[in-house]
Coordinates of C-alpha atoms in Angstrom, one line a residue:
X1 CA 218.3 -46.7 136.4
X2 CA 216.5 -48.1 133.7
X3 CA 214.2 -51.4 134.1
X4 CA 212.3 -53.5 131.4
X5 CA 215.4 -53.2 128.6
X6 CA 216.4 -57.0 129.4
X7 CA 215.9 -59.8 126.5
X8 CA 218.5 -62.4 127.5
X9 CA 218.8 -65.8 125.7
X10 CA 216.6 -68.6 125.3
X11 CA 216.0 -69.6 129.1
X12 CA 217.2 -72.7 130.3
X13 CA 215.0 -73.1 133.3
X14 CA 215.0 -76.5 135.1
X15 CA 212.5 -79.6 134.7
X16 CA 210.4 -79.1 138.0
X17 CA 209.9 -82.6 137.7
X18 CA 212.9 -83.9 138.4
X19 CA 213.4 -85.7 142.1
X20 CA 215.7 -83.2 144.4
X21 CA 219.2 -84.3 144.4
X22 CA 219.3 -87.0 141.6
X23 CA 222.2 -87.9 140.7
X24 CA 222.9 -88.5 137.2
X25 CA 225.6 -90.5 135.8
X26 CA 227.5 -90.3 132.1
X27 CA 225.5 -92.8 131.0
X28 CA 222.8 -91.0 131.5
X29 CA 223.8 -87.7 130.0
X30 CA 223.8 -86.9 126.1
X31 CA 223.7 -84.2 123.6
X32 CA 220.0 -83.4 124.8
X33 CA 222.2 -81.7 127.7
X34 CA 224.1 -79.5 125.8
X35 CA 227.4 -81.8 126.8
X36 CA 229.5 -82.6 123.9
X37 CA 231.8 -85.9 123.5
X38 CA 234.2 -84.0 125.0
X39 CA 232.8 -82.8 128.2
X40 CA 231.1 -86.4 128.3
X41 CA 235.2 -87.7 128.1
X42 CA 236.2 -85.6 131.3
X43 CA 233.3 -86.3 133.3
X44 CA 233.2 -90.3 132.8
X45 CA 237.4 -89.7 133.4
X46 CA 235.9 -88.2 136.7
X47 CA 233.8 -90.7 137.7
X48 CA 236.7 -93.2 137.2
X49 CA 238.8 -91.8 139.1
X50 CA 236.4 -91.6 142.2
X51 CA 235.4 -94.6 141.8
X52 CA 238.8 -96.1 142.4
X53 CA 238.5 -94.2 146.1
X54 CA 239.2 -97.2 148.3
X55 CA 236.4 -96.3 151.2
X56 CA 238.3 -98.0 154.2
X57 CA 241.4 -95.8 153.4
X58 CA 239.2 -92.7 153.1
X59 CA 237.9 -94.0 156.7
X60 CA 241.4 -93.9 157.8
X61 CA 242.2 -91.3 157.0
X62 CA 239.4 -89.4 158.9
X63 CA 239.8 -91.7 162.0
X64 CA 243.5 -89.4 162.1
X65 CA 243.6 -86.6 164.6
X66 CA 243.7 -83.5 163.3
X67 CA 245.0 -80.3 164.3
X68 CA 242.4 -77.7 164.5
X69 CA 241.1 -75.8 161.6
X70 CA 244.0 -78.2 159.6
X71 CA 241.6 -81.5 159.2
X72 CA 239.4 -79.5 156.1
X73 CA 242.7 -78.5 154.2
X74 CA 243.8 -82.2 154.6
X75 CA 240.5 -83.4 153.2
X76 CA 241.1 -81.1 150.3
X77 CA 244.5 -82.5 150.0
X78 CA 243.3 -86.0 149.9
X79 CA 240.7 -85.7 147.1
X80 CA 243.1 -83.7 145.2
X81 CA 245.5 -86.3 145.4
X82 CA 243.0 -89.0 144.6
X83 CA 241.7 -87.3 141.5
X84 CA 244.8 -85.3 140.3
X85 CA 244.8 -87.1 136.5
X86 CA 241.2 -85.6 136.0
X87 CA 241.0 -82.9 133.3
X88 CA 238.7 -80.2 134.8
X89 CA 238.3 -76.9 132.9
X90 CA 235.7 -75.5 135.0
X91 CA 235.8 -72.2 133.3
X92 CA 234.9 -73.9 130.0
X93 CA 232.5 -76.3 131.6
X94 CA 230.3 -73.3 133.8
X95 CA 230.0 -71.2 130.7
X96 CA 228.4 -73.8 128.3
X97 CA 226.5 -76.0 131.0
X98 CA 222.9 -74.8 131.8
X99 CA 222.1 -74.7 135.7
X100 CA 219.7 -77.8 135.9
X101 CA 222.8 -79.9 134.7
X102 CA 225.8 -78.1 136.5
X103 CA 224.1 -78.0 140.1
X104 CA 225.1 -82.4 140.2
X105 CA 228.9 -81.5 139.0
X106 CA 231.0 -82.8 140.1
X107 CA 229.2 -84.7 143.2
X108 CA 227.6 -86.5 140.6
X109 CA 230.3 -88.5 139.9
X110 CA 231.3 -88.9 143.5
X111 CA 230.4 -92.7 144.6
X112 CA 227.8 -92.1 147.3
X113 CA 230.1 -94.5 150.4
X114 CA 232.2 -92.0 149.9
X115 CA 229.9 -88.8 149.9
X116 CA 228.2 -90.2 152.9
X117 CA 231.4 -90.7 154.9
X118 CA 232.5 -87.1 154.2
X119 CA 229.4 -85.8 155.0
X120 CA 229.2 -87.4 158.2
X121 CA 233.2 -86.2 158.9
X122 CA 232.2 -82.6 157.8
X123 CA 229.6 -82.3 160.3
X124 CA 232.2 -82.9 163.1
X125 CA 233.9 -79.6 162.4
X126 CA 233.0 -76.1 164.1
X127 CA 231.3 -74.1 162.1
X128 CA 234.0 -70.9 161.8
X129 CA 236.1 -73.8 160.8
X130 CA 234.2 -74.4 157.6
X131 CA 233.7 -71.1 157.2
X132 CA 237.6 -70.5 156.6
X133 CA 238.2 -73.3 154.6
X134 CA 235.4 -72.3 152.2
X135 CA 236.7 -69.0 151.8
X136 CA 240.1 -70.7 151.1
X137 CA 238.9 -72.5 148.4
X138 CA 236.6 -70.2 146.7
X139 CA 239.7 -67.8 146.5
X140 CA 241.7 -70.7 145.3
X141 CA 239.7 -71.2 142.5
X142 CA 239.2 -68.0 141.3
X143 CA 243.2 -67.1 141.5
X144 CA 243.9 -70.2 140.0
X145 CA 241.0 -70.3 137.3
X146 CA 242.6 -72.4 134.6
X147 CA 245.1 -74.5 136.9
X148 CA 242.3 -75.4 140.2
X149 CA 241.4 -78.9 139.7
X150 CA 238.2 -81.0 140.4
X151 CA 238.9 -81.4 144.3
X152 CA 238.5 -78.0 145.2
X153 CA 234.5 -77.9 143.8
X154 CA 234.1 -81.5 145.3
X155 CA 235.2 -80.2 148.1
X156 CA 233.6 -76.9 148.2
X157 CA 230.4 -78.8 147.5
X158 CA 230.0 -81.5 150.2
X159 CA 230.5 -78.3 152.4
X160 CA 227.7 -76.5 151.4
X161 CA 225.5 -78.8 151.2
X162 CA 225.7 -80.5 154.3
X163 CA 226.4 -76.7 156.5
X164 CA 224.8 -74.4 153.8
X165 CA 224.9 -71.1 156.7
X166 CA 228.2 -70.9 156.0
X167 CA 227.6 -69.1 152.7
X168 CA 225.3 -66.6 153.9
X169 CA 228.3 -65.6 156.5
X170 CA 230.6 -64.9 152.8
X171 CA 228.2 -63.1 151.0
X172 CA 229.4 -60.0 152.0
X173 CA 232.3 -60.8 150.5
X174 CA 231.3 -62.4 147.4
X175 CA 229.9 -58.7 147.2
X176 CA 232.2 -56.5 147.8
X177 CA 235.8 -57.9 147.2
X178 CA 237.3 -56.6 143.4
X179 CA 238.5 -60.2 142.8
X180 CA 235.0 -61.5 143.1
X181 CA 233.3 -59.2 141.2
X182 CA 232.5 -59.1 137.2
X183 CA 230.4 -61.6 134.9
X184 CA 233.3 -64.0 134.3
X185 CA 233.3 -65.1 138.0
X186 CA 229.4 -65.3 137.9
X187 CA 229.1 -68.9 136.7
X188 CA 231.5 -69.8 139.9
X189 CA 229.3 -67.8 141.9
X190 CA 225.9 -69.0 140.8
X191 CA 227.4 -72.8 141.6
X192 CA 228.5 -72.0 144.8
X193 CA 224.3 -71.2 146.0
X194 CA 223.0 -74.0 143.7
X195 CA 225.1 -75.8 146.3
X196 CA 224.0 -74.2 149.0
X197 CA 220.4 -74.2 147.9
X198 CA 220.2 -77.9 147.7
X199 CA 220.9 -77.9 151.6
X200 CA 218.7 -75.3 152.5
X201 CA 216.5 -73.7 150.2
X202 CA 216.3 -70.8 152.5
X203 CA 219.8 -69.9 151.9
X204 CA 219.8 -70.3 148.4
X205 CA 216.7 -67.9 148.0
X206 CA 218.9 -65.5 150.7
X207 CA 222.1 -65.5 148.8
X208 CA 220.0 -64.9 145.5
X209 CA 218.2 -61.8 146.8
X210 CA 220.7 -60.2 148.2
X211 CA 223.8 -60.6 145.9
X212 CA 222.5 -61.7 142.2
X213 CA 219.1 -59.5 142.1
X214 CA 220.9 -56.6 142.8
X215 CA 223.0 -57.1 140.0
X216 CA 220.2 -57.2 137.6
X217 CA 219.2 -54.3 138.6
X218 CA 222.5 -52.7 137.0
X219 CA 221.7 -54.2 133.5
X220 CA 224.4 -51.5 131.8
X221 CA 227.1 -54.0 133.6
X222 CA 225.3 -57.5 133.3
X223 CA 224.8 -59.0 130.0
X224 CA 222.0 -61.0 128.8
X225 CA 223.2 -63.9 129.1
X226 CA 224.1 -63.3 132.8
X227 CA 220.8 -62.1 133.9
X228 CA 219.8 -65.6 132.4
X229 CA 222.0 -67.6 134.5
X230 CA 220.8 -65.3 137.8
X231 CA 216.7 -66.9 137.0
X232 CA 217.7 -70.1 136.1
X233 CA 219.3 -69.8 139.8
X234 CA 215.9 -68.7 141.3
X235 CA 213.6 -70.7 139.0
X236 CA 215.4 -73.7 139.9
X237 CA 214.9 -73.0 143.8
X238 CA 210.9 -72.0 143.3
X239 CA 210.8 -75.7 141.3
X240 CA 211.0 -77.1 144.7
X241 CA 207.6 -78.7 145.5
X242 CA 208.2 -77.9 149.0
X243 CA 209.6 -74.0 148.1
X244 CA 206.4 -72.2 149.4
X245 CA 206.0 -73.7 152.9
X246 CA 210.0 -73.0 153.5
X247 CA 210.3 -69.7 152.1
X248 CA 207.2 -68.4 153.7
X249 CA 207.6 -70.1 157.1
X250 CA 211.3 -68.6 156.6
X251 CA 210.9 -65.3 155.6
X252 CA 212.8 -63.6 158.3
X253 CA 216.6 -65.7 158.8
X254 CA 218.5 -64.5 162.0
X255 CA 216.2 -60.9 162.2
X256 CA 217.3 -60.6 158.0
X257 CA 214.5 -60.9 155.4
X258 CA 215.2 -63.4 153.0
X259 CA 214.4 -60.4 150.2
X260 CA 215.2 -57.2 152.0
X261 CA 213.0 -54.5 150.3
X262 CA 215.9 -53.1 147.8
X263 CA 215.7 -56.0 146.4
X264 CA 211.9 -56.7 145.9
X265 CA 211.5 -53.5 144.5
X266 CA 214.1 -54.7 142.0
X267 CA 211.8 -57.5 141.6
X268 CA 208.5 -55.1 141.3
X269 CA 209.6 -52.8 138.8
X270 CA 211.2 -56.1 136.4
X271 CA 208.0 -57.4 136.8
X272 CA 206.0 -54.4 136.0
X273 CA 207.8 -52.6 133.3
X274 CA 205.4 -49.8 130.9
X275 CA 203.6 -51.7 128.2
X276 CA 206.2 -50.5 125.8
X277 CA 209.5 -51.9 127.4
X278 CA 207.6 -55.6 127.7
X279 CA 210.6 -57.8 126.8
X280 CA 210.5 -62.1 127.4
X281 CA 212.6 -61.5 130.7
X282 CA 209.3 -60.0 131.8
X283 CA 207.3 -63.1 131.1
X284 CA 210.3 -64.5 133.6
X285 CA 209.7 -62.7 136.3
X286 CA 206.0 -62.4 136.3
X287 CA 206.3 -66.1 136.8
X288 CA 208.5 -65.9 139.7
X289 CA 206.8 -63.1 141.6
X290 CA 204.0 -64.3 143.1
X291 CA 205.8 -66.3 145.3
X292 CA 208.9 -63.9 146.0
X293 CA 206.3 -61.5 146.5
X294 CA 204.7 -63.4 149.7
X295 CA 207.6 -64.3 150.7
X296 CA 209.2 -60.3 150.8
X297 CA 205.4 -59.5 152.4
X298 CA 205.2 -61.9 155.2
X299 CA 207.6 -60.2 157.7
X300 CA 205.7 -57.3 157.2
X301 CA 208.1 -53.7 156.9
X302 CA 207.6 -49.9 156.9
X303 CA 210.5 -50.0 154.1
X304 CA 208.4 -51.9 151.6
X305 CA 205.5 -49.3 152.0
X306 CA 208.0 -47.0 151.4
X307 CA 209.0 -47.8 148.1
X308 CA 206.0 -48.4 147.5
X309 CA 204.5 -45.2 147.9
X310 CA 207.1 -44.1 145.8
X311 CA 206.7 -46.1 142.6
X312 CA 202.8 -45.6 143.1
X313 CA 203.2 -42.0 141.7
X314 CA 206.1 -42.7 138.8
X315 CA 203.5 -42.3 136.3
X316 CA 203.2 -46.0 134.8
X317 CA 199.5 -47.5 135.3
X318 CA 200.7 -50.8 135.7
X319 CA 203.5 -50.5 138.3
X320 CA 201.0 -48.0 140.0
X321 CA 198.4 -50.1 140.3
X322 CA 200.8 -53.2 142.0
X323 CA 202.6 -50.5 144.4
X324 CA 199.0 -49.4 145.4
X325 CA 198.6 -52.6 146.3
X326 CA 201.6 -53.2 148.1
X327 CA 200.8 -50.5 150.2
X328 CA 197.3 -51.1 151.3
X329 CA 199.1 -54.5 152.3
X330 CA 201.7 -52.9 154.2
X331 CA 198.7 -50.9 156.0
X332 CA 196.8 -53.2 157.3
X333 CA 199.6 -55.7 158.1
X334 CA 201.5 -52.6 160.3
X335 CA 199.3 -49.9 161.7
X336 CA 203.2 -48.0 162.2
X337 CA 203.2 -47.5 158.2
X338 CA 200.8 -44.7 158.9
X339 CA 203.4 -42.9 160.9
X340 CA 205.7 -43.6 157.5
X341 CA 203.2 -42.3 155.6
X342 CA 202.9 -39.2 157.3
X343 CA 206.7 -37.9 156.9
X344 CA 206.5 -39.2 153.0
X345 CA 203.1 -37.8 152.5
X346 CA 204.1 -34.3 150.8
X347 CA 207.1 -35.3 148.8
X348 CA 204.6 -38.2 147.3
X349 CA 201.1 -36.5 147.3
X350 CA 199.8 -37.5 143.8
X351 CA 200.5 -41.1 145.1
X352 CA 198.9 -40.6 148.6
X353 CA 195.5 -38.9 146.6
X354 CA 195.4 -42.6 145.0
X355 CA 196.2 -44.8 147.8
X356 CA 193.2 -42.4 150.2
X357 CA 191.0 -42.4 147.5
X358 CA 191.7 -46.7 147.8
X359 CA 191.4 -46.8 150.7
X360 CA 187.8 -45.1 150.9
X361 CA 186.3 -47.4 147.6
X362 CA 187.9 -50.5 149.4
X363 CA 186.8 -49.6 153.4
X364 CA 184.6 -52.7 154.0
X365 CA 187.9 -54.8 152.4
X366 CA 189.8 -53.1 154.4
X367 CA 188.7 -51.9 157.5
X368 CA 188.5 -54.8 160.1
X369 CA 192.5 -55.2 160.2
X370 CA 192.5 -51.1 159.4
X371 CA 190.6 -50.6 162.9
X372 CA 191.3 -54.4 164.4
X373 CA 192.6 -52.7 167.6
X374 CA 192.5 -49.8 169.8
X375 CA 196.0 -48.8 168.9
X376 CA 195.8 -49.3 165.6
X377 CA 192.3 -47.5 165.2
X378 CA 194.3 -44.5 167.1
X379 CA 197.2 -44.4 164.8
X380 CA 194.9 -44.4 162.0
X381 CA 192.6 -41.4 163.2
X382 CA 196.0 -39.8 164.0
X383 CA 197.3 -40.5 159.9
X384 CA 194.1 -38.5 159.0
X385 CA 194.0 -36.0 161.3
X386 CA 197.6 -34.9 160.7
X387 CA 196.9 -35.0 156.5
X388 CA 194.5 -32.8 157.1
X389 CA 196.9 -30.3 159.1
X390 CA 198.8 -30.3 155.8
X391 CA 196.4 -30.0 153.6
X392 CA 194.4 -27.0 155.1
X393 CA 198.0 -25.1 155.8
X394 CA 198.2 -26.1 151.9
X395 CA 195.0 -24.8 150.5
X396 CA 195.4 -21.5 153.1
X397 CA 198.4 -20.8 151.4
X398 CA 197.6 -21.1 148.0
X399 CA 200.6 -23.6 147.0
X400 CA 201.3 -25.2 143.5
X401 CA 199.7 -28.2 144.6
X402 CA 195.9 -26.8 146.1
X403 CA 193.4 -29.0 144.1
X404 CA 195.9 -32.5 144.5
X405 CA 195.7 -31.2 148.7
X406 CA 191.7 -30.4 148.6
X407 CA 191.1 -33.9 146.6
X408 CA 193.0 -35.8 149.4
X409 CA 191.3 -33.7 152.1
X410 CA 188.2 -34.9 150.7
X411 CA 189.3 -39.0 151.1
X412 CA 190.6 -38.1 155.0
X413 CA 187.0 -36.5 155.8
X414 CA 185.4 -39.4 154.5
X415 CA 187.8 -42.0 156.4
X416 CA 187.7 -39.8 159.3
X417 CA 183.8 -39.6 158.9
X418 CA 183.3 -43.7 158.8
X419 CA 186.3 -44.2 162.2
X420 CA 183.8 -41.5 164.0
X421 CA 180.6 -43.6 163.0
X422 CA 181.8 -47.0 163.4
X423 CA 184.2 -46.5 166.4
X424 CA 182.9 -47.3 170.0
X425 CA 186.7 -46.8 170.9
X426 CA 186.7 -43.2 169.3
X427 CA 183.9 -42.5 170.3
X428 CA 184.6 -42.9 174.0
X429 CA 187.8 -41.0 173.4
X430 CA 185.8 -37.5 172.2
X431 CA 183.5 -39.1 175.3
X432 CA 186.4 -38.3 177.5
X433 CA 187.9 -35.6 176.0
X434 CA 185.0 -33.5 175.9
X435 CA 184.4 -34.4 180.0
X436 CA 188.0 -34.0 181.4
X437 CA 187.4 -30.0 179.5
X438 CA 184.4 -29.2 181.5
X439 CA 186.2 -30.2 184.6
X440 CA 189.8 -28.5 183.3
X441 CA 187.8 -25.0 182.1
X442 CA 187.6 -23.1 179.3
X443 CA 191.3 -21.8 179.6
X444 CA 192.7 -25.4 179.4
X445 CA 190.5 -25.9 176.5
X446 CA 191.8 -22.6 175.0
X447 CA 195.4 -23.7 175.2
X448 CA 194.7 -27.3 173.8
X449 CA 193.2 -25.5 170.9
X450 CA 196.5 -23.7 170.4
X451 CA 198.5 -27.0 171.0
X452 CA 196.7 -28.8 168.4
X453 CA 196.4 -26.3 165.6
X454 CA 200.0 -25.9 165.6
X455 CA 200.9 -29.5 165.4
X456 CA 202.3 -30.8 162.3
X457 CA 203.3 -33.8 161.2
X458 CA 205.0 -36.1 163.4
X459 CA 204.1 -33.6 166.1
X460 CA 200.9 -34.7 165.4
X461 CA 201.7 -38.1 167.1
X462 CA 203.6 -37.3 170.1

């Protein structure tokens, strides 16, 4: 899969200025938006309508009982009804409207007595019940693209913004049903989180990650103009002022990281391209990253050192040099990454001789949260011990690979060397060791000998 060949169109990216949840009115709106006298004709025809909306008959109509699960489609029914003479080609309107002016349409037009009202009816309903109904609808409007009027997205919207969860329970099927897929049903899609994001930043930055990201990823099937639309998503929800604290405080949402690793590593090889495939997308994402970046790093996962290994030794100096520090992240945050690194360590050696060789110029950066424990200080000395298994069977043997295996054997002495020397817990371990094999004998020692020389690998650690 290729990364880096991605120049979309001019980017659109929102004022970060402007006050969460403004709502602007015709009046205010003008060519400087990219709306034309048309669009500005249906959207003041909007606003007309709603604002004929008498709010005490709206209040009786919620003060009906309901049957269960019916009460949503009713609501839907009543808006419909109450703005059925508006003009609403939303197909038309998503296309040519950038983000930072679509995310307010059409609540924008929506008299806020009435708003508030529905918001505060919406909140009475169970939450599998709005979880239906917004399926409903989102299916409604894309089977019914050029016939679905204005209702159904004002509906849609007050939803998601007042219960945003309820989109992160659709995703998988914004993802993997046919009639939801393809770049004409993208603007839709991108609406639906805007929504959602302006309830709960979390969930916007959830749905992004794990259903648009991916998709830029697969650039032969996106067009540029698409993967424009999928940052102007993002940039808008990093514009928050408030962004950082959420998304970092949030990084983990019901045991599911907000950017599961497939998806940051999207995000680290778009951000790091070779010098030579440096296209303005890049400029994008390198402004985007650092934040995504803390927020994919603060649950901590043996998956992201993973990767990370991996794209260490891919042969670009740039992405190297980030996925070697991803990785020494990944180490000291969780000591278990060693036991990762151990079954990876062959199949990526010319990236392990880098990240050793790191790890030995770096010690006295590293080392306190390298050795902050007992445990971890074991499962370190283990990592060492068991590389160096490998690479003497290596060197014995004569493989391909002899001088990479004697240049990382070289880093594990030293590492090993420094854990000996500035270890009072190792050291009371060989301490121990060396006392319980006077008392067991020189046969017991004999067979340990045999035990550990054989021991590969994860064998290493049991």
């Amino acid at each position: 899969m290729e990364f880096g060949g991605l120049e979309p169109c001019t980017s659109n990216s929102p004022d970060s200025s402007r006050k969460r949840n403004r709502k602007r009115k015709p009046a205010e709106l003008g060519e400087s938006d990219g709306l034309s006298g048309k669009k500005l004709k249906r959207i003041s025809a909007l606003a007309e309508a709603a604002a004929k909306i008498d709010p005490s008959h709206l209040a009786d109509f919620f003060a009906k009982p309901h049957w269960h699960g019916i009460g949503l489609l009713g609501f839907y029914t009543y808006f419909n009804k109450a703005l059925s003479q508006v003009s609403f080609p939303w197909v038309e309107l998503f296309e040519e409207t950038p983000l930072s002016m679509l995310i307010d349409v059409p609540l924008s037009d929506i008299p806020q007595p009435i708003y508030k009202a529905s918001v505060n009816w919406i909140k009475q309903h169970p939450f599998g019940d709005l979880s239906h109904f917004v399926s409903w609808a989102i299916e409604r409007i894309i089977r019914e693209q050029h016939t679905c009027g204005v209702a159904a997205f004002v509906a849609l919207a007050m939803v998601l913004r007042t219960k945003p969860d309820v989109l992160t329970t659709l995703l998988p099927m914004l993802r993997e049903r046919i009639m939801f897929q393809g770049q004409d049903k993208l603007p839709v899609t991108v609406w639906l989180m805007a929504q959602a994001s302006e309830g709960d930043l979390s969930v916007g930055l959830y749905s992004w990650a794990h259903n648009l990201l991916p998709l830029v990823g697969n650039n032969k099937c996106y067009s540029l103009q698409s993967v424009d639309l999928i940052l102007q998503l993002v940039e808008k929800i990093l514009s928050n002022p408030e962004s950082r604290t959420i998304l970092v405080n949030g990084a983990v949402r019901d045991g599911i990281q907000l950017i599961p690793p497939t998806s940051f590593e999207i995000l680290v090889r778009f951000t790091f391209p070779a010098s030579s495939a440096r296209v303005k997308t890049t400029e994008r994402f390198e402004a985007i990253y650092p934040l995504l970046k803390e927020v994919a790093l603060a649950p901590g996962s043996r998956e992201i050192f993973g990767f990370s290994l991996k794209l260490a030794g891919e042969g670009n100096p740039v992405l190297a040099k980030e996925a070697t520090e991803i990785a020494i992240g990944s180490l000291t945050a969780n000591a278990d990454c060693f036991k990762q690194w151990d079954i990876l360590y062959k199949e990526n050696l010319e990236a392990s001789v880098v990240l050793l060789k790191k790890l030995v110029d770096e010690w006295k950066d590293h080392s306190l949260k390298l050795i902050s424990t007992p445990s971890d200080t074991l499962t370190l000395n283990r990592a060492m011990n068991s590389f160096r298994l490998k690479n003497k069977k290596a060197i014995t043997e004569r493989e391909a690979l002899c001088s990479i295996y004697k240049e990382a054997d070289k880093s594990c002495k030293v590492i090993l060397g420094r854990l000996s020397s500035g270890s009072g817990y190792l050291k009371g371990i060989t301490a121990v060791t060396a006392a319980g094999a006077v008392v067991v004998g020189a046969v017991a020692g004999a067979v340990a000998t045999v035990v550990i020389g054989g021991a590969t690998g994860m064998e290493y650690f049991q």
